Coordinates of C-alpha atoms in Angstrom, one line a residue:
Chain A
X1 CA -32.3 142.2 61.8
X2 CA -34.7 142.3 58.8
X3 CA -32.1 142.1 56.4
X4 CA -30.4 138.7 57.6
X5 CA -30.5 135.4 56.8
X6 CA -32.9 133.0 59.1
X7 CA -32.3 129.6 59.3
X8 CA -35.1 126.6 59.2
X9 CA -34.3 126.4 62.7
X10 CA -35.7 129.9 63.6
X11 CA -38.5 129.6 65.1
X12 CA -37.4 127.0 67.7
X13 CA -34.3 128.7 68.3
X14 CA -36.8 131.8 69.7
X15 CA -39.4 129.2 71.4
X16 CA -36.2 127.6 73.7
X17 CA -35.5 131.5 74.6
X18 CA -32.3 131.9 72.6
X19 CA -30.6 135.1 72.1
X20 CA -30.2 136.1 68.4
X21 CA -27.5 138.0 66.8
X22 CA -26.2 139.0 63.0
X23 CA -23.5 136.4 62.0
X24 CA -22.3 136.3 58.6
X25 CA -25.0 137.7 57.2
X26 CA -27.5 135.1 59.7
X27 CA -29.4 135.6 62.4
X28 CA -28.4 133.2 64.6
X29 CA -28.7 131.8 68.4
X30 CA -25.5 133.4 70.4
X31 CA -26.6 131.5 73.6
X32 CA -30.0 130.1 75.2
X33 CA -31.0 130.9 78.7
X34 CA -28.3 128.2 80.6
X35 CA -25.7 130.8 79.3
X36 CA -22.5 130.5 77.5
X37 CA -20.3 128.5 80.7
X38 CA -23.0 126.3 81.4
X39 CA -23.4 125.3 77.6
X40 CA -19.9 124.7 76.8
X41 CA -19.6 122.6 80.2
X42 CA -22.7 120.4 79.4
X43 CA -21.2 120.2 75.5
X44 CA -17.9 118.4 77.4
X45 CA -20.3 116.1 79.5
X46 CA -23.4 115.3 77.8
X47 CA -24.1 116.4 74.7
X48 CA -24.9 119.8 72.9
X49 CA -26.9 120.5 69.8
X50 CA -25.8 123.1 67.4
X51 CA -27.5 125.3 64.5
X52 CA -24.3 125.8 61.9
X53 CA -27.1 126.2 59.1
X54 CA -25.3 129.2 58.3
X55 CA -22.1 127.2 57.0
X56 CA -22.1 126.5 53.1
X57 CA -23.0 122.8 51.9
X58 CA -22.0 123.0 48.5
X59 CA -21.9 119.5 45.7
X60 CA -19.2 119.5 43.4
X61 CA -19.9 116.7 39.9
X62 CA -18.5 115.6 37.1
X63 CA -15.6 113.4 36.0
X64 CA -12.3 114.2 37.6
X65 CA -13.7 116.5 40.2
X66 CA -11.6 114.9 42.6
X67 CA -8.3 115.1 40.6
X68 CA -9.8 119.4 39.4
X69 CA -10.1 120.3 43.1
X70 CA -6.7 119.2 43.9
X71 CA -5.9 122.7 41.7
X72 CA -7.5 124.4 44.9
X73 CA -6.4 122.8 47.8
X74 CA -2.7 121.0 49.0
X75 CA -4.2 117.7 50.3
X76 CA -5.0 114.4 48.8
X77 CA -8.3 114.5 47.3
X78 CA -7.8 112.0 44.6
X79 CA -6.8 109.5 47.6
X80 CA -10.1 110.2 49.9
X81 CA -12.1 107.5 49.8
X82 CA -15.5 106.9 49.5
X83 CA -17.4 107.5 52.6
X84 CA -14.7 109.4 53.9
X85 CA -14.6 113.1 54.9
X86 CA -11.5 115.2 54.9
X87 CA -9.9 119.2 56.3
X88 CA -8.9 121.3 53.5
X89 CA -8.3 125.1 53.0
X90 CA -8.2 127.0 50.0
X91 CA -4.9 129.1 49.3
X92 CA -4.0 131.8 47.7
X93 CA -1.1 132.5 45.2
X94 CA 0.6 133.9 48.2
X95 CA 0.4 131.0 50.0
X96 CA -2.5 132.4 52.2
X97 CA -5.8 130.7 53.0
X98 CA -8.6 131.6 51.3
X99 CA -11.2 129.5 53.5
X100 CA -10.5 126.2 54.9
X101 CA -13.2 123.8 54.7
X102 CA -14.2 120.2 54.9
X103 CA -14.5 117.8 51.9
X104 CA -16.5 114.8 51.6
X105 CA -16.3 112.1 49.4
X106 CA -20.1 110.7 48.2
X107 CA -19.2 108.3 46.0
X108 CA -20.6 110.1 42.8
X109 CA -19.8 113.7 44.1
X110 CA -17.6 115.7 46.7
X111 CA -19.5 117.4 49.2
X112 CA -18.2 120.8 50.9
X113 CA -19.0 122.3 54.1
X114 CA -17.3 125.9 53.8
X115 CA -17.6 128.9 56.2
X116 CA -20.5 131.3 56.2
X117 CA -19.1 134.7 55.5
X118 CA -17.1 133.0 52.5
X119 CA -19.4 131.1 50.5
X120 CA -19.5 133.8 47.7
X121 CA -16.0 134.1 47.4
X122 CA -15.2 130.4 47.8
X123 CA -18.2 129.8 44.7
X124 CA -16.6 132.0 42.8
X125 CA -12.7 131.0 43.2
X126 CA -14.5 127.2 42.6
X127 CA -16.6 128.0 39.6
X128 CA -13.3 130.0 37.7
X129 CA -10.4 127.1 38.9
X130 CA -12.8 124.0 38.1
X131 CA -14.5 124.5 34.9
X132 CA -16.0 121.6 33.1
X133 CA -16.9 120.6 37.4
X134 CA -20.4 121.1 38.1
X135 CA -20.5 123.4 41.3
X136 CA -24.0 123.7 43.2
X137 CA -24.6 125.2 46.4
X138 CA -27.0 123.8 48.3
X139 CA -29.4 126.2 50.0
X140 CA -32.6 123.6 50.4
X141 CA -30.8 121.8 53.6
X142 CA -30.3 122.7 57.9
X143 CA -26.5 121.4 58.9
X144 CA -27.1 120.9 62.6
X145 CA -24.6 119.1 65.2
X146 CA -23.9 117.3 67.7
X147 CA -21.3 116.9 70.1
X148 CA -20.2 115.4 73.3
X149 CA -19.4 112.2 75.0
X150 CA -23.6 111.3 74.9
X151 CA -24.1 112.5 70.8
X152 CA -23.2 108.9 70.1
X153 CA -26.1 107.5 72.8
X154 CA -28.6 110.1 71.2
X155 CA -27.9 109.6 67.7
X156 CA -28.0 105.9 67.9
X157 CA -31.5 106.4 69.7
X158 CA -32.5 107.6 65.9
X159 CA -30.5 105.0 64.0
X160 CA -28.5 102.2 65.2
X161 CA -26.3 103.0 62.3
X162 CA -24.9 106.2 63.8
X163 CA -22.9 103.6 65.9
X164 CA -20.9 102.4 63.1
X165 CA -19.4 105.5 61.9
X166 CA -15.7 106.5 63.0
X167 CA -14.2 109.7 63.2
X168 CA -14.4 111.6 59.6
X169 CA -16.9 109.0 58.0
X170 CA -19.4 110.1 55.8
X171 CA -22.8 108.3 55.2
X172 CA -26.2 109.1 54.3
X173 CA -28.6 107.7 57.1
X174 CA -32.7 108.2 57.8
X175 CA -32.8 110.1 60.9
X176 CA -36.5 111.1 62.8
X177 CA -37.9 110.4 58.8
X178 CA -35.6 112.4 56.8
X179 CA -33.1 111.5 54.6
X180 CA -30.0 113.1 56.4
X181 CA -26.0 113.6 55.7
X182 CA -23.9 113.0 58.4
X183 CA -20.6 112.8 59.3
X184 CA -18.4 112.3 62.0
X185 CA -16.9 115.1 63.1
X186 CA -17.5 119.0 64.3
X187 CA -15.8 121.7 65.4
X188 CA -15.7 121.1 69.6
X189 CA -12.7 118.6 70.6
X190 CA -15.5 116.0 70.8
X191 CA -17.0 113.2 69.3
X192 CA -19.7 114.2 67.3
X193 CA -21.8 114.3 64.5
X194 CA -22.5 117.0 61.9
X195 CA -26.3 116.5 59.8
X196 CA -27.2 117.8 56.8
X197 CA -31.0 118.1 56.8
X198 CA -34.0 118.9 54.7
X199 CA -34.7 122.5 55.5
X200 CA -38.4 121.1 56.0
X201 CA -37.7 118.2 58.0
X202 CA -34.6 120.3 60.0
X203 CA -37.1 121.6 63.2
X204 CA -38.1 117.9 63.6
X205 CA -34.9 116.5 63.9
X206 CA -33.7 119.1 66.1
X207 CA -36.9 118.0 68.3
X208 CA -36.5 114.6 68.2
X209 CA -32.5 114.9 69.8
X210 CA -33.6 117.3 72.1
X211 CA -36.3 114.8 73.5
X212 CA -33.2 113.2 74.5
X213 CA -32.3 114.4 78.2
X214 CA -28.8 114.6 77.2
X215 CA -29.3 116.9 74.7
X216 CA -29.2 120.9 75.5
X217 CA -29.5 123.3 72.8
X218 CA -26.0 125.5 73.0
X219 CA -25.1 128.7 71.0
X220 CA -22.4 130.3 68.9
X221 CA -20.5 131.8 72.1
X222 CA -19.6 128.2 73.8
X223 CA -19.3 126.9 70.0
X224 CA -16.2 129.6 70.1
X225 CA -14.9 128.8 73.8
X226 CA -15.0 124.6 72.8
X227 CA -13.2 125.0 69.3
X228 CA -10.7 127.6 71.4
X229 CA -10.2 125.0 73.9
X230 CA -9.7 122.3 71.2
X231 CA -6.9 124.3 69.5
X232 CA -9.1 124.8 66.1
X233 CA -8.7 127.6 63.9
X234 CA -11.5 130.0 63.1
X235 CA -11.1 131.5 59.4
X236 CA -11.1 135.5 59.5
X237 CA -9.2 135.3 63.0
X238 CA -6.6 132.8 63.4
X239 CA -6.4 131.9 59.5
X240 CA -7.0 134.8 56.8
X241 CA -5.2 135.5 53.7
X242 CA -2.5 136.4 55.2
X243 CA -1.6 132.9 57.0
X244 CA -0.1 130.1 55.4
X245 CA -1.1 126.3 56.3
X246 CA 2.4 126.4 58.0
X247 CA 2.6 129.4 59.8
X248 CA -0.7 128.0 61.0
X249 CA 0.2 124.5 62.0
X250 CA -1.8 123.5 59.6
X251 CA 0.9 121.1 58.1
X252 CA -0.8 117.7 58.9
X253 CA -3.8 118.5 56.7
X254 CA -1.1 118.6 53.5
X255 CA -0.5 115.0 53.1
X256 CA 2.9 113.5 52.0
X257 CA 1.4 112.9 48.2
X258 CA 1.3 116.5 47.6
X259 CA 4.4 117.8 49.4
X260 CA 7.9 117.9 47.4
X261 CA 8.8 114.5 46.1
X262 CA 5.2 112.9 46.8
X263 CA 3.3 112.1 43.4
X264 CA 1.4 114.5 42.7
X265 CA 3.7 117.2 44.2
X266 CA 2.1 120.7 44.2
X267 CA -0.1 122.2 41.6
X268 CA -2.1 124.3 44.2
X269 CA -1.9 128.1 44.5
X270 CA 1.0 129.4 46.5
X271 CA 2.7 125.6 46.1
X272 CA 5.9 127.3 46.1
X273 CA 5.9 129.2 49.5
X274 CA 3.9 126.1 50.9
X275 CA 6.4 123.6 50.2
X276 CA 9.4 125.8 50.9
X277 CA 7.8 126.6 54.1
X278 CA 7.0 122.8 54.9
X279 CA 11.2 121.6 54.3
X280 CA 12.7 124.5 56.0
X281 CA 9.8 125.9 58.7
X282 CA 8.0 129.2 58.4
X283 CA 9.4 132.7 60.0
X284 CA 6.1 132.5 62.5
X285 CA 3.8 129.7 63.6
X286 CA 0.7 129.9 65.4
X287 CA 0.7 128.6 69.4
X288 CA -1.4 128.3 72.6
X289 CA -0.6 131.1 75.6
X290 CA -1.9 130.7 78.4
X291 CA -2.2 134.2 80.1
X292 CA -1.1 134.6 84.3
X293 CA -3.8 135.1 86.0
X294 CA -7.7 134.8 85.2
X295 CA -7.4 138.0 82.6
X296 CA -8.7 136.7 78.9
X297 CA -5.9 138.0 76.4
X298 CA -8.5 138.2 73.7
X299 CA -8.1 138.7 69.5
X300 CA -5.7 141.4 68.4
X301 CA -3.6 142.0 72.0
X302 CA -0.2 143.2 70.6
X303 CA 2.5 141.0 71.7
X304 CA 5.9 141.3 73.1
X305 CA 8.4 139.7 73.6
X306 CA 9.7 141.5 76.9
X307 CA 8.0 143.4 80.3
X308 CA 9.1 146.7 78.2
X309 CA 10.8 146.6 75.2
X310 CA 9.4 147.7 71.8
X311 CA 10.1 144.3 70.7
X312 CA 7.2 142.8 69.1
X313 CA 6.3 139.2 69.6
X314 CA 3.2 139.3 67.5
X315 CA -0.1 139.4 68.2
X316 CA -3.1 137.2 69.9
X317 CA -5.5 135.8 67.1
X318 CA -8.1 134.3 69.7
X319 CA -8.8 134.4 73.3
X320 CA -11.4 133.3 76.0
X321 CA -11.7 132.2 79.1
X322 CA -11.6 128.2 78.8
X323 CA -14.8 126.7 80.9
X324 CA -13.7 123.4 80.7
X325 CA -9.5 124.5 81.6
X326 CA -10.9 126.8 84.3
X327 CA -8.6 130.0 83.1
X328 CA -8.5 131.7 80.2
X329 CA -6.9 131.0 77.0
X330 CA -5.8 132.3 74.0
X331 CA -4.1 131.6 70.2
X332 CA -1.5 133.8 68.4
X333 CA 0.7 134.4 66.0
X334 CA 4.9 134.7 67.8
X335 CA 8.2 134.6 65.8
X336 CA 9.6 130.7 65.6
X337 CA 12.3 131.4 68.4
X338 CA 9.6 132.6 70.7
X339 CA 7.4 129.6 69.6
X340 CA 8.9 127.1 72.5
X341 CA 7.1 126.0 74.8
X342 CA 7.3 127.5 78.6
X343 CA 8.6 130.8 76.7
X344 CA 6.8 133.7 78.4
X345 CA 6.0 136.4 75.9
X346 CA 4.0 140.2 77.1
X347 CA 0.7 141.1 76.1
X348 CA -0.7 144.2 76.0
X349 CA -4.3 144.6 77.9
X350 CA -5.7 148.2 78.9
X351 CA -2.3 149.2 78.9
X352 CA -0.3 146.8 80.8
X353 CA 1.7 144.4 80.0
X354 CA 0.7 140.7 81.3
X355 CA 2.7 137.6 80.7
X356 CA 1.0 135.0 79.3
X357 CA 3.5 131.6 78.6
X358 CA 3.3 129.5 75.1
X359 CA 1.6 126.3 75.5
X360 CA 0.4 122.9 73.5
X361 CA -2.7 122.7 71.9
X362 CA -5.4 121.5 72.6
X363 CA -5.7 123.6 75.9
X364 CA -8.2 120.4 76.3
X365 CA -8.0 116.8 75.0
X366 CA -9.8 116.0 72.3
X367 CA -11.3 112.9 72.3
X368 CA -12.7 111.7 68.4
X369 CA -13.7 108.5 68.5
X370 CA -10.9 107.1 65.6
Chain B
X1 CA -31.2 152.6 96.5
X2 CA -30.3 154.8 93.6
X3 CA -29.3 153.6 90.2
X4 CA -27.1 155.4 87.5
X5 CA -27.5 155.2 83.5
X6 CA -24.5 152.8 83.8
X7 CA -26.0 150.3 85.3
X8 CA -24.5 150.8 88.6
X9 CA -26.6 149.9 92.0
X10 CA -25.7 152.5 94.8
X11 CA -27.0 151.9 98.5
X12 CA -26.2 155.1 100.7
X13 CA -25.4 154.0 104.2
X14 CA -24.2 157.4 106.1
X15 CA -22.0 158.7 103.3
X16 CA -20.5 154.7 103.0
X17 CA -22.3 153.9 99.3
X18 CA -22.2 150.4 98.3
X19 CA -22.2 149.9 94.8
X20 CA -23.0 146.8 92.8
X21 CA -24.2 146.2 89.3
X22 CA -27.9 145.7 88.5
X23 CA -29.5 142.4 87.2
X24 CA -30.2 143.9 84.3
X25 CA -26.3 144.5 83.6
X26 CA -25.7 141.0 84.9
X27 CA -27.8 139.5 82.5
X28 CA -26.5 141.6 79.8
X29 CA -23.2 140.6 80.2
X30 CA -23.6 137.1 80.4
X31 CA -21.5 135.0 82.7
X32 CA -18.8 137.0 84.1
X33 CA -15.3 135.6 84.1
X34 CA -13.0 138.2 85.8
X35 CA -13.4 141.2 87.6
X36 CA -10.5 144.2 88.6
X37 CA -11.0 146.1 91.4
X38 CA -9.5 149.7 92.6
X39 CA -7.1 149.3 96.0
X40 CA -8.8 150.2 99.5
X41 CA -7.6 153.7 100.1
X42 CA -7.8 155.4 96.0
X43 CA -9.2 158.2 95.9
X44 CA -11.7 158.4 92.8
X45 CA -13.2 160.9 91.0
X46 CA -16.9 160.5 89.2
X47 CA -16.3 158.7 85.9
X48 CA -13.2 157.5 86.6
X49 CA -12.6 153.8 85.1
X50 CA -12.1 152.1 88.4
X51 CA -13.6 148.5 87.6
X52 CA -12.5 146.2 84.7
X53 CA -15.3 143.3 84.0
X54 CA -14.9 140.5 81.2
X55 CA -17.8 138.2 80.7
X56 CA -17.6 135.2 77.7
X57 CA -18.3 138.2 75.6
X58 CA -16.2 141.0 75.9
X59 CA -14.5 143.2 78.9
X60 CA -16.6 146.7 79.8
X61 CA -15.4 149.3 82.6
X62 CA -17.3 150.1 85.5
X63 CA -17.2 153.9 86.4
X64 CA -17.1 155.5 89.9
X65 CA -20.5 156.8 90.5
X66 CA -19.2 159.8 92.7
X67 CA -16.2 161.3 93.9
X68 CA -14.6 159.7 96.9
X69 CA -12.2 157.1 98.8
X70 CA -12.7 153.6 97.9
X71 CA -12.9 152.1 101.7
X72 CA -13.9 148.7 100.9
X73 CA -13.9 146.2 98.5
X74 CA -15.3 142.4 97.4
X75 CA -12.5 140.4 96.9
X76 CA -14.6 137.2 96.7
X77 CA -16.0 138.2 93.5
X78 CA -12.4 138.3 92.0
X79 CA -11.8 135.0 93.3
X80 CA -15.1 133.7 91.9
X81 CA -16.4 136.1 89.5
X82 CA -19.6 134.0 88.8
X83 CA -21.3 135.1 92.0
X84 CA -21.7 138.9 89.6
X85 CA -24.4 136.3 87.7
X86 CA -25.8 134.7 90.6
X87 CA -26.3 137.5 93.6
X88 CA -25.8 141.1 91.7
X89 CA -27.3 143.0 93.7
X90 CA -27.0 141.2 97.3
X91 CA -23.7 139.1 98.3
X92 CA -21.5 140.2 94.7
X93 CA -21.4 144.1 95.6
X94 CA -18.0 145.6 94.0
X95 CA -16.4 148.0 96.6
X96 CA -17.6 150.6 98.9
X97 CA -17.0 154.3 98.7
X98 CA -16.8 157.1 101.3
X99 CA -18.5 160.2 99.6
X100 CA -16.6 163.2 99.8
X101 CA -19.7 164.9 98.0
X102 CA -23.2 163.5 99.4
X103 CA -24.9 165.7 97.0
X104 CA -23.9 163.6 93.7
X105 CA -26.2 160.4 94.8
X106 CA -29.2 163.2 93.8
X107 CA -27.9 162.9 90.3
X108 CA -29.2 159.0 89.9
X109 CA -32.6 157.5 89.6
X110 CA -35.1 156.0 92.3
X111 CA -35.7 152.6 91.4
X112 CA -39.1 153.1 89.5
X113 CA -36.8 155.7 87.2
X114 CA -34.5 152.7 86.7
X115 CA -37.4 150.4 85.6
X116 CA -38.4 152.9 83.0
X117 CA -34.9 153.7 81.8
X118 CA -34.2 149.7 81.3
X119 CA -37.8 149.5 79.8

């Protein structure tokens, strides 16, 4: 794994007994010795801290980077306020996503936390649709986070002002002596943090939380199973260039402003698709299934829409066996009139076809603190 | 006891072989989250695909060690397929098979082989 990435975390990740693999280009923690069930679960009732080092932070500046951006992306950037944090995607002129990100607003600059495997291709699409915006990536600083019903307790154990924050704020705090960005948020179904810090300072943060108790260290395979059982995307297999926002059920992050008749209607790649899509529906939405019995129906399981017809119904994007939900679990692409709930649809596994029937998301309840 | 390059435990008792998978595979596959199992009463050549395992990870196959009639097998590790993780080679054995060819179980590896191969 000589070639690959390490993050500033490294080193502790291999003295808590973690199992590294290549992601995106990273080496990165997979799961530690509790195992990928036993992380999740304690994620859902304590608190679990994350390495997502491997995510791009990247600082856009410079006057009207707010209004430039909106060129990118079909939500209200303009509107964000100060201290507040916001999901976006990038789309494409098809109407596809290009990445889907989050974008915070700093008060003198926007702050961008985009996935891994696309931060070349998301500083490039950046640098050629916003020039005159200064565009840095910023390579000097750990993202770690943390998540669960007791990341509140631990953070607040570091700074009282951890308490304050709601659900997608945005502040700049001192945390275990380094000047840290955090937000609200993560990728889990939980309340949560996510911390930008110093690559120098990054091991002794991660220390100090984990003195807490409550705090287990938890890898990228229950960071999969938690977003799965929240009902969030992950870019490159439920969202690709090929998905639209709508098709996704992505349509709440497009806010009225930019939708037809709002004020500052369109004026994003793909804008026309997009807003067709959002007044008269897409042809295929992305749903929950939960598959009979305790099979996983995992990523690319043809679909169909009967026992034996050749009648497709799509195909799974996602799918896991849900800790916290007890059974497995899985996320897919199916033709609108097969997109009701309680409709059973056929997937394909080793062969056989196994029902699996479509369901809400979240498969579990998330619980942001708003 | 007798081990293949699959990973596979195989416990001869009179021509009845027990077969399980090895810690080694256990902790490989990280926590296991459904298991398949052949009926009582299939026959089953050597390499046949007769078990279907997904961990958190991904789904392998387990393959019949030896020609034979599946006689027996552990249905409480389809009900709970965690106890593959906790007792692999002891309570979470995967079905028993009557050898029609005794002769095969010289194929695998003595358990000092086994510790080698896994290194």
């Amino acid at each position: 794994m000589s070639d690959l990435k390490r993050t500033a975390l490294h080193g502790l990740h291999l003295e808590l007994g973690a199992k590294m693999v290549p992601f995106a280009g990273w080496e990165m923690p997979v799961q530690y010795p509790a195992g990928v069930l036993k992380e999740h679960l304690h994620t859902r009732a304590a608190a679990g801290l994350f390495d997502v080092s491997h995510m791009g932070q990247v600082i856009l500046r410079g006057t009207g980077a707010a209004e430039a951006l909106e060129r990118l992306v079909p939500v209200d950037v303009a509107g964000l306020a100060e201290g507040r944090q916001r999901y976006a995607m990038f789309t494409n002129d098809d109407g596809g996503i290009i990445d889907d990100l989050m974008i915070a607003n700093k008060g003198d600059h926007l702050l961008l936390v985009v996935n891994a495997a696309r931060v070349d291709v998301d500083l490039a699409h950046l640098r050629a649709g916003l020039p005159g915006v200064d565009v840095e990536p910023i390579t000097g600083r750990a993202l770690i986070a943390l998540q669960g019903p007791k990341a509140e307790e631990a953070l607040v154990a570091l700074n009282p002002a951890a308490r304050e924050m709601r659900f997608m704020d945005v502040a700049e705090m001192d945390l275990a002596g380094a000047t840290c960005w955090v937000s609200r948020s993560g990728y889990t179904g939980e309340d949560g943090y996510e911390i930008s810090v110093p690559n120098t300072m990054g091991p002794r943060l991660a220390r100090a939380l984990l003195d807490n108790a409550e705090v287990q260290p938890v890898g990228l395979g229950a960071r999969d199973s938690l977003r799965l059982e929240a009902g969030l995307c992950l870019y490159g297999a439920d969202i690709d260039e090929t998905t639209s926002p709508v098709e996704a059920g992505l349509a709440w992050a497009i806010q009225k402003v930019r939708r037809a008749g709002g004020a500052r209607e369109g004026g994003f790649p793909g804008a026309k698709r997009i807003l067709n899509e959002l007044d008269n529906g897409a042809a295929r939405k992305r749903v929950g299934l939960l598959p009979e019995g305790r099979a996983p129906m995992r990523a690319h399981t043809p679909l169909f829409a009967t026992e034996d017809g050749a009648e497709s119904a799509g195909e799974i994007t996602s799918g896991a066996f849900g800790p916290s939900i007890g059974r497995p679990m899985s996320m897919g692409y199916v033709p609108v009139d097969l997109s009701g709930e309680g409709t059973t649809v056929w997937g394909e596994v080793r062969g056989k076809r196994m029902p699996a029937t479509i369901a809400p998301l979240p498969f579990h309840k998330q619980s942001y603190k708003r | 006891m007798k081990y293949t390059e699959e990973h596979e435990w195989l416990d001869d008792a009179d021509g009845i072989v027990t077969v399980g998978i090895t810690a080694h595979a256990a902790e490989q596959l990280g926590d296991i989250v459904f298991v398949e199992l052949p009926e009582v009463g299939t026959e089953v050549s050597k390499d046949d695909e007769i078990v279907v395992i997904e961990s958190v990870k991904a789904a392998s196959d387990i393959l019949a060690p030896l020609d034979g009639e599946i006689v027996e097998v552990n249905d409480a590790i389809v009900e709970e397929p965690g106890k593959v993780n906790e007792d692999p080679e002891g309570d979470a054995w995967f079905f028993k098979i009557k050898a029609s060819d005794p002769g095969q179980m010289a194929d695998y590896m003595d358990e000092a082989a086994y510790k080698a191969f896994i290194g």
